[in-house]
Amino acid sequence: MASCLEKFGKKRLLLLVGFLVVVAAIIGLIVGVTTNQAASTSPGDSDESAGDEATTAAVPTTTTQTMWPPDSPWLTLRLPDYIVPVHYNLTLQPDLVADTFTGKVAMDLKISQPTKYILLHINELELQTPTVEQKLTGATYNVLRTFEYLPNQFYIIEMSGEIPANNANDAGDMYVVTVDFSGSLVGHIVGFYKSTYTNSQGETRSLATSKFQPTDARRAFPHFDEPALKAEFSTILIHEPEYIAISNMPIEVSHTSGTSGKETHFQRSVPMSSYLSCFIVCDFKYTESVTHGGTPIRVYATPDQVNNTMYALDIMRNITDYFEEVFQIPYPLPKLDQIAIPDFVSGAMEHWGIITYRETNLLYEEGVSSAGNKQRVASVVSHELAHMWFGNIVTMEWWDDLWLNEGFASFVEYLGVNEAEPDWQMLDQFIVQDLQPVYGLDALTTSHPIILPVNRPEEITEIFDSISYSKGASVIRMLRSFLGDTVFQTGITQYLTDYSYSTARTDDLWSALATASGEPVKQIMDTWTKQMGFPVVHFRNTSSGLLVTQERCLVDRTADTSNSQYDSPYKYG
């Protein structure tokens, strides 16, 4: 019997065979280890109240495995919700000769209930003993010890006693946690890392760059690495004088600093998720222009490649203007840069204000590069620009709603390129590039829903797949067709306005579109986002009228699909 995909006229289907890798269970819970230090007082003597002035004694260490009490806050994947970062004052100094970096971060925190523990994220960083103080009064608090809980990549600061909650009605009442740290620039191409390239003179040149999504900002500095915990950044990069420094915001001041080299200070950022922060030290050149709305834009590349940035600059300007008009929300930062990185693990990454790209996805040489390369550059640039609204201005609250970022950007990229290059017929290409391929994947019993719970750190990376991207884009395209362009756009603008500089869940999107349309959007779309697969809908004329039936489309027609039902609006005439 022919499968539903064959009935759709699909000529061939690539069957994906999954291999289940069973990992041996790790017995016991892992406790982290802090740097060995000599304490001035014995651990058993640390019973003074948290409000007392802190001593200068180094904190003791924990080096043995521990069976933690079941209510220990570090045993859950998510950070406690009663500690919220407000601002990071961050300094980073890469050493491109020693392949290391050092840094210091002062975190302004609002704490809404008394606590003995402050949890941060780190991964492969070495930390010095942190300090904790009350920002308004300068009162310091004793740190009893620090340790890591490796399964969740937590760094735990245990206080000698509970520190009291901040006054919720006083915006200035905060705690400041300050810590010095260091890490390696090599061994990986995520986090804060070293990249190299060879110039036309045969010289090997180095740069420090970053790639943080989804959970690699914790490789660069200690902080609260969850998308909902947006905070402002004040960043300083210390580097060799012959290099330039780039970050999310424009440069505020740059000056020579003793024997350290050059200090580049950046303007304070808007509130943003930490995975959107970006830090680059390089010797690149740039081309520049300005959008219709007055935003300065630049495209950076190695000196030998900078002449191949002109198409990306042009398409960037045109699509940014279009998105500002369509979404009715101006691009919010005072500058927008793009940069081609020689070693980049992803196709591109939407760091706010400084989008990073693999070179092949940003550089185009007229008369040499292929037409396919030109379209790839336009598509990737459009996708990343879409994220400035879908992902950066409004961010998913947690990774199970990743599709709100990636599904939207994957659909909107076609609108942007279609506006800039109308002869390419991009809206028709969507069917071939995204819709049909994801049919094949979603017709397998091994597919998964668009909204997928995340229970372990490694599962976050796993959901960056075709279901989140292409199926997410496809259901957005379907909903836009059902509601109509004008109503759909009204709802999207309201969604972006209501949740600007904040986070949202899928239901928040449905609510905005339901308000704009008067349609039961959540009822319809839950069946498409909370269960895997898609239906085949059959229409048959009978003596009593039109009979409409549906079944889940599956490659394996013998699989049980009795529980699969999809709310499928349709029109006929």
XYZ file of C-alpha atoms in Angstrom:
573
model
C 0.000 0.000 0.000
C 1.374 3.431 -0.936
C 2.256 5.740 1.912
C 0.628 9.146 2.317
C 3.802 10.844 1.137
C 3.765 8.852 -2.084
C 0.176 9.945 -2.613
C 1.367 13.541 -2.331
C 3.512 12.854 -5.423
C 6.814 12.801 -3.588
C 9.336 11.025 -5.814
C 11.565 9.730 -3.093
C 11.724 9.704 0.660
C 14.872 9.555 2.690
C 14.236 7.272 5.638
C 16.181 8.338 8.662
C 17.297 5.448 10.830
C 17.971 6.444 14.417
C 20.492 4.631 16.504
C 19.781 4.718 20.217
C 22.965 5.155 22.206
C 22.504 3.922 25.758
C 24.803 5.656 28.184
C 25.741 3.835 31.380
C 24.121 5.396 34.422
C 26.402 7.357 36.689
C 26.052 6.122 40.246
C 25.797 8.837 42.846
C 25.559 12.579 42.469
C 28.552 14.670 41.459
C 29.790 17.477 43.586
C 32.088 20.122 42.190
C 35.456 21.020 43.473
C 36.700 24.486 44.266
C 40.268 25.664 44.354
C 42.150 24.486 47.460
C 42.638 27.381 49.832
C 43.990 27.778 53.378
C 41.269 29.045 55.715
C 42.008 31.399 58.575
C 39.216 29.821 60.575
C 38.046 26.239 60.651
C 34.865 25.358 58.720
C 33.089 24.412 61.909
C 33.497 27.916 63.311
C 31.496 29.618 60.531
C 28.224 30.091 62.381
C 28.044 33.874 62.463
C 24.975 35.538 60.953
C 25.001 36.429 57.269
C 24.585 40.093 58.087
C 27.879 40.331 59.932
C 30.842 41.941 58.263
C 32.762 39.392 56.209
C 36.290 38.409 57.141
C 39.119 38.003 54.663
C 39.444 34.276 55.342
C 39.487 32.098 52.257
C 36.525 29.764 51.908
C 37.030 26.047 52.554
C 36.664 23.466 49.842
C 34.582 20.384 49.254
C 36.300 17.566 47.415
C 34.319 14.441 48.260
C 31.105 13.068 46.813
C 28.008 14.052 48.755
C 24.486 12.696 48.895
C 22.561 15.945 48.689
C 19.261 16.564 50.480
C 16.454 16.141 47.920
C 15.405 19.788 48.255
C 18.870 21.107 47.293
C 18.183 23.848 44.692
C 21.053 22.730 42.417
C 19.422 19.330 41.778
C 16.893 20.849 39.367
C 17.791 22.028 35.853
C 16.329 25.498 36.290
C 17.780 28.248 38.422
C 15.760 29.394 41.461
C 13.261 32.083 40.475
C 13.891 34.258 43.542
C 17.265 35.562 42.306
C 17.131 37.810 39.242
C 20.131 39.491 37.581
C 19.700 43.172 36.739
C 23.113 44.188 35.413
C 26.495 42.658 34.582
C 29.613 44.812 34.801
C 31.921 42.556 32.781
C 35.607 42.799 31.874
C 37.290 40.259 29.562
C 40.928 40.104 28.499
C 41.892 37.477 25.907
C 45.557 36.454 25.557
C 45.949 35.256 21.972
C 49.525 34.084 22.629
C 48.862 32.037 25.765
C 45.423 30.971 24.424
C 43.724 31.938 27.670
C 41.468 34.687 28.947
C 40.854 36.339 32.284
C 37.914 38.360 33.458
C 35.951 39.923 36.248
C 32.203 40.282 36.611
C 30.140 42.229 39.130
C 26.512 41.094 39.080
C 23.698 43.285 40.421
C 21.025 40.932 41.759
C 17.494 41.298 43.121
C 16.742 38.583 45.687
C 13.071 38.233 46.632
C 13.335 35.777 49.525
C 15.954 34.976 52.172
C 18.480 32.456 50.924
C 21.696 30.764 51.937
C 22.665 29.835 48.368
C 23.405 31.812 45.208
C 23.533 29.633 42.086
C 25.368 30.627 38.909
C 26.169 28.826 35.671
C 29.756 28.060 34.697
C 31.408 25.553 32.378
C 35.163 24.928 32.372
C 36.038 28.168 34.159
C 38.366 28.700 37.105
C 36.933 31.089 39.704
C 38.486 32.972 42.578
C 36.579 33.379 45.825
C 33.539 35.607 45.160
C 32.444 38.517 47.319
C 28.847 39.346 48.213
C 27.779 42.787 49.387
C 24.707 44.940 49.764
C 24.811 47.617 47.083
C 23.191 50.476 49.007
C 24.989 50.063 52.324
C 28.195 48.347 51.283
C 27.661 45.676 53.965
C 29.514 42.470 53.134
C 28.415 38.889 53.762
C 30.519 35.855 54.593
C 30.895 33.130 51.980
C 31.108 29.781 53.765
C 32.230 27.765 50.737
C 31.759 27.383 46.986
C 31.311 24.227 44.937
C 30.133 23.011 41.538
C 27.294 20.671 40.673
C 28.480 19.408 37.306
C 25.319 17.701 35.960
C 23.566 21.074 35.745
C 26.728 23.183 35.312
C 26.023 25.091 38.513
C 28.480 27.025 40.651
C 27.040 27.361 44.147
C 27.963 30.102 46.594
C 27.001 28.953 50.080
C 26.705 31.777 52.597
C 27.479 31.462 56.312
C 23.832 32.218 56.986
C 20.748 33.390 55.143
C 20.979 36.776 53.466
C 17.738 38.761 53.662
C 15.500 39.580 50.744
C 15.783 42.909 48.962
C 13.086 45.531 49.274
C 10.944 44.932 46.189
C 9.785 48.585 46.249
C 13.321 49.982 46.157
C 14.893 49.566 42.722
C 18.342 50.365 44.122
C 18.210 47.725 46.851
C 20.329 44.932 45.349
C 23.181 42.613 46.122
C 26.450 42.688 44.187
C 28.299 39.418 43.612
C 31.817 39.962 42.260
C 34.193 37.272 41.055
C 37.437 37.007 39.083
C 37.762 34.106 36.673
C 39.854 32.617 33.891
C 39.404 30.148 31.049
C 40.880 28.677 27.880
C 40.406 30.052 24.366
C 41.192 26.705 22.720
C 39.787 23.187 22.697
C 36.360 24.190 21.396
C 34.737 26.634 18.974
C 31.874 27.655 21.227
C 31.880 30.011 24.173
C 34.703 32.567 24.070
C 37.325 31.048 21.782
C 40.289 31.648 19.497
C 39.966 31.521 15.717
C 42.722 31.885 13.126
C 43.076 32.659 9.438
C 45.912 32.923 6.949
C 46.246 36.243 5.116
C 47.502 36.856 1.582
C 51.080 37.181 2.866
C 50.897 33.680 4.314
C 50.775 34.936 7.901
C 48.577 33.241 10.482
C 46.451 35.821 12.261
C 44.414 35.220 15.419
C 41.205 36.613 16.849
C 39.024 36.024 19.886
C 35.323 35.594 19.193
C 32.211 34.090 20.739
C 29.316 31.786 20.027
C 26.959 31.347 22.968
C 23.612 29.878 21.917
C 22.189 27.919 23.541
C 24.202 27.420 26.749
C 27.818 28.363 26.051
C 27.902 31.889 27.481
C 28.679 30.115 30.769
C 32.001 29.122 29.191
C 32.900 32.824 28.957
C 31.834 34.252 32.319
C 29.898 33.196 35.446
C 26.296 34.341 35.338
C 22.627 33.331 35.164
C 22.496 31.544 31.821
C 18.777 31.193 31.130
C 16.937 33.074 28.346
C 14.292 34.528 30.663
C 16.887 36.131 32.944
C 17.527 39.210 30.841
C 19.934 41.803 32.184
C 21.843 44.859 31.010
C 25.551 44.585 30.171
C 28.387 47.064 30.667
C 31.324 45.471 28.882
C 35.049 46.219 28.794
C 37.401 44.332 26.481
C 41.158 44.600 27.133
C 43.274 43.766 24.100
C 46.465 44.444 22.173
C 46.585 47.973 20.689
C 46.779 46.729 17.067
C 43.419 44.966 17.413
C 39.874 46.321 17.462
C 37.143 45.245 19.863
C 33.485 44.695 18.950
C 30.506 43.937 21.170
C 26.728 44.344 21.160
C 26.749 48.087 21.735
C 28.736 50.979 20.256
C 32.085 51.940 21.777
C 31.780 54.484 24.567
C 35.498 55.129 25.048
C 38.752 53.404 24.160
C 42.136 54.178 25.697
C 45.539 52.780 26.533
C 45.700 51.205 29.964
C 49.194 50.955 31.428
C 50.948 47.769 30.370
C 47.668 45.921 29.798
C 47.234 47.177 26.263
C 44.067 48.889 25.155
C 40.772 49.092 27.015
C 37.595 49.394 24.977
C 34.475 50.322 26.964
C 31.040 49.784 25.406
C 27.782 51.567 26.081
C 25.393 49.941 28.521
C 23.117 47.521 26.699
C 19.371 47.049 26.721
C 18.110 44.086 28.791
C 18.985 40.913 26.909
C 19.447 37.199 27.394
C 23.066 36.276 28.041
C 23.301 33.996 24.985
C 22.863 37.132 22.844
C 25.954 38.849 24.261
C 29.046 38.859 22.064
C 32.717 39.746 22.459
C 35.229 39.945 19.582
C 38.848 41.078 19.394
C 40.260 41.032 15.856
C 42.131 42.919 13.109
C 39.229 42.966 10.624
C 38.131 45.741 8.258
C 34.587 46.746 7.397
C 32.228 48.298 4.881
C 29.423 50.486 6.169
C 26.144 52.145 5.310
C 23.012 53.360 7.090
C 19.412 52.139 7.065
C 16.436 54.251 6.065
C 15.662 54.584 9.782
C 19.146 55.972 10.486
C 20.831 52.920 12.025
C 24.551 52.642 11.176
C 25.329 49.209 9.726
C 28.665 47.521 9.088
C 29.923 44.236 7.693
C 33.305 43.065 9.016
C 35.661 40.558 7.391
C 39.348 39.764 7.189
C 41.269 42.488 5.305
C 41.635 40.233 2.247
C 37.874 39.513 2.133
C 36.358 42.870 3.020
C 35.609 43.728 -0.631
C 33.314 40.692 -0.731
C 30.947 42.140 1.876
C 29.095 44.594 -0.377
C 26.182 42.304 -1.270
C 25.623 41.386 2.377
C 25.680 45.098 3.252
C 23.108 45.937 0.575
C 20.769 43.065 1.433
C 21.116 43.850 5.139
C 20.036 47.458 4.619
C 17.076 46.570 2.383
C 15.722 43.781 4.586
C 16.140 45.757 7.820
C 14.103 48.591 6.283
C 11.439 46.091 5.212
C 11.190 44.403 8.618
C 10.877 47.757 10.384
C 7.985 48.623 8.078
C 6.225 45.262 8.341
C 6.590 44.750 12.091
C 5.928 48.446 12.869
C 8.714 48.312 15.474
C 12.056 50.026 14.755
C 15.286 48.113 15.182
C 16.101 49.170 18.763
C 19.891 49.251 19.125
C 22.091 52.185 18.054
C 24.126 50.046 15.623
C 23.914 46.766 13.713
C 27.017 44.857 12.639
C 27.650 41.609 10.803
C 30.968 39.759 10.837
C 32.379 36.782 8.925
C 34.266 34.444 11.280
C 36.848 32.010 9.795
C 36.016 29.190 12.247
C 32.328 29.210 13.122
C 30.400 26.138 14.188
C 26.942 27.381 13.126
C 25.723 28.934 9.913
C 25.231 32.190 11.799
C 24.246 33.478 15.232
C 21.993 36.410 16.052
C 24.106 38.053 18.772
C 22.238 41.313 19.268
C 23.906 44.175 17.439
C 26.774 42.012 16.120
C 25.587 39.022 14.073
C 28.284 36.411 13.529
C 28.460 34.263 10.378
C 30.372 31.453 8.819
C 32.310 33.112 5.975
C 30.462 31.210 3.233
C 27.139 32.562 4.535
C 28.128 36.234 4.402
C 30.743 36.772 1.685
C 29.836 37.006 -1.999
C 32.219 37.864 -4.833
C 30.453 39.229 -7.896
C 31.361 37.306 -11.042
C 33.033 34.514 -9.077
C 30.562 33.194 -6.500
C 27.650 31.093 -7.726
C 24.004 32.159 -7.885
C 23.298 29.580 -5.202
C 25.855 31.213 -2.935
C 24.196 34.594 -3.478
C 20.814 33.214 -2.468
C 22.328 31.500 0.575
C 23.858 34.798 1.727
C 20.542 36.601 1.281
C 18.590 33.868 3.094
C 20.932 33.564 6.067
C 21.193 37.348 6.464
C 17.399 37.630 6.340
C 16.994 34.821 8.899
C 19.385 36.465 11.335
C 17.830 39.900 10.873
C 14.413 38.391 11.622
C 15.848 37.268 14.962
C 16.432 40.897 15.925
C 12.668 40.917 16.506
C 11.827 37.227 16.986
C 14.328 36.098 19.575
C 16.035 39.300 20.672
C 13.309 41.889 21.296
C 10.992 39.051 22.350
C 12.675 35.855 23.549
C 11.179 32.477 24.366
C 10.826 32.044 28.129
C 12.495 28.620 28.091
C 14.024 26.369 25.460
C 10.905 24.202 25.057
C 9.467 27.171 23.138
C 12.539 27.487 20.899
C 10.278 27.396 17.858
C 9.037 30.910 18.729
C 12.536 32.068 17.790
C 13.521 29.659 15.052
C 10.193 28.840 13.431
C 9.356 32.522 13.016
C 12.799 33.433 11.711
C 12.726 30.485 9.282
C 9.436 31.705 7.795
C 10.101 35.443 7.921
C 13.465 35.004 6.162
C 11.507 34.137 2.999
C 9.455 37.316 3.285
C 12.613 39.393 3.622
C 14.408 37.858 0.651
C 11.229 37.967 -1.425
C 11.099 41.717 -0.837
C 14.777 42.251 -1.670
C 14.988 39.787 -4.599
C 11.436 39.380 -5.997
C 12.607 37.538 -9.128
C 13.689 34.569 -7.019
C 10.084 33.657 -6.111
C 11.076 32.817 -2.551
C 7.538 32.134 -1.318
C 7.316 29.290 -3.825
C 10.782 28.098 -2.865
C 9.578 27.691 0.724
C 7.582 24.649 -0.331
C 10.654 22.949 -1.770
C 13.221 24.112 0.787
C 11.276 23.678 4.044
C 7.761 22.258 3.736
C 8.371 19.140 1.669
C 11.572 18.049 3.462
C 9.973 18.315 6.899
C 7.002 16.266 5.659
C 9.383 13.355 5.320
C 10.761 13.747 8.835
C 7.415 14.368 10.507
C 5.897 11.288 8.874
C 8.237 9.085 10.893
C 7.189 7.587 14.221
C 10.461 8.987 15.641
C 9.377 12.595 15.111
C 8.554 14.850 18.047
C 6.193 17.759 18.785
C 7.252 21.327 18.051
C 6.966 22.115 21.773
C 9.201 19.628 23.530
C 9.975 19.522 27.281
C 13.636 19.999 28.188
C 14.784 18.106 31.265
C 18.572 17.880 30.893
C 21.204 20.374 29.652
C 22.128 18.220 26.652
C 18.496 18.158 25.489
C 18.619 21.899 24.826
C 21.025 21.449 21.913
C 19.077 18.462 20.586
C 15.925 20.484 19.851
C 17.718 22.730 17.340
C 16.408 20.573 14.504
C 14.171 20.637 11.437
C 11.009 20.302 13.510
C 11.712 23.536 15.413
C 12.883 25.335 12.269
C 11.029 24.011 9.226
C 7.858 22.634 10.785
C 7.678 25.700 13.004
C 7.912 27.869 9.890
C 5.328 25.739 8.105
C 2.656 26.044 10.792
C 3.246 29.814 10.946
C 2.771 29.937 7.165
C -0.431 27.880 7.515
C -1.795 30.141 10.258
C -0.995 33.272 8.268
C -2.929 31.864 5.324
C -5.902 31.027 7.541
C -6.071 34.387 9.337
C -5.119 36.547 6.366
C -2.051 38.756 5.989
C -3.508 41.909 7.556
C -4.995 40.261 10.639
C -1.908 38.077 11.099
C 0.392 41.099 10.933
C -1.741 43.051 13.402
C -1.495 40.208 15.881
C 2.258 39.815 15.408
C 2.898 43.522 15.958
C 0.821 43.404 19.139
C 2.769 40.334 20.330
C 6.110 42.050 19.709
C 4.901 45.212 21.444
C 3.456 43.488 24.500
C 6.575 41.419 25.201
C 9.352 43.776 24.089
C 12.571 43.289 26.102
C 10.883 40.403 27.844
C 10.042 36.765 27.237
C 6.971 34.940 25.993
C 5.425 31.501 25.815
C 3.558 29.992 22.877
C 0.222 30.751 24.520
C 1.135 34.456 24.561
C 1.452 34.390 20.785
C -1.853 32.569 20.389
C -3.535 35.120 22.649
C -2.299 38.068 20.575
C -3.425 36.449 17.322
C -6.787 35.440 18.800
C -7.399 39.024 19.911
C -6.577 40.313 16.437
C -8.659 37.709 14.604
C -11.488 36.645 16.897
C -10.583 33.031 16.054
C -9.886 30.214 18.586
C -6.196 30.207 17.692
C -4.983 28.273 20.720
C -7.556 25.507 20.221
C -6.476 25.107 16.612
C -2.746 25.450 16.996
C -2.237 23.340 20.115
C -3.030 20.306 17.989
C -0.180 21.245 15.647
C 2.455 22.213 18.206
C 1.855 19.812 21.109
C 1.692 16.578 19.142
C 3.929 15.251 16.427
C 2.946 14.627 12.842
C 0.430 16.099 10.413
C -2.818 14.816 8.915
C -3.972 13.623 5.554
C -7.451 15.112 5.081
C -9.901 13.258 2.829
C -12.936 14.923 1.223
C -15.789 12.837 -0.217
C -19.139 13.881 -1.591
C -22.031 11.854 -0.240
C -25.760 12.046 -0.655
C -26.025 13.882 2.642
C -23.197 16.331 2.007
C -19.421 16.561 2.172
C -17.719 13.962 4.351
C -14.347 15.057 5.757
C -12.036 12.592 7.488
C -8.419 12.708 8.574
C -5.597 10.403 9.584
C -2.004 11.016 10.555
C 0.373 10.757 7.630
C 2.957 8.062 8.354
C 5.575 6.226 6.351
C 4.699 3.141 8.395
C 0.993 2.722 7.642
C 0.683 -0.002 10.293
C 1.556 2.315 13.190
C -1.254 3.144 15.605
C -2.419 6.729 15.055
C -5.806 6.498 16.745
C -4.996 9.337 19.166
C -3.761 11.778 16.525
C -6.323 14.471 15.755
C -5.604 17.872 14.237
C -7.859 20.905 14.161
C -7.640 21.693 10.458
C -9.400 24.776 9.101
C -10.193 24.446 5.408
C -12.032 26.246 2.637
C -13.839 24.782 -0.330
C -16.110 26.077 -2.979
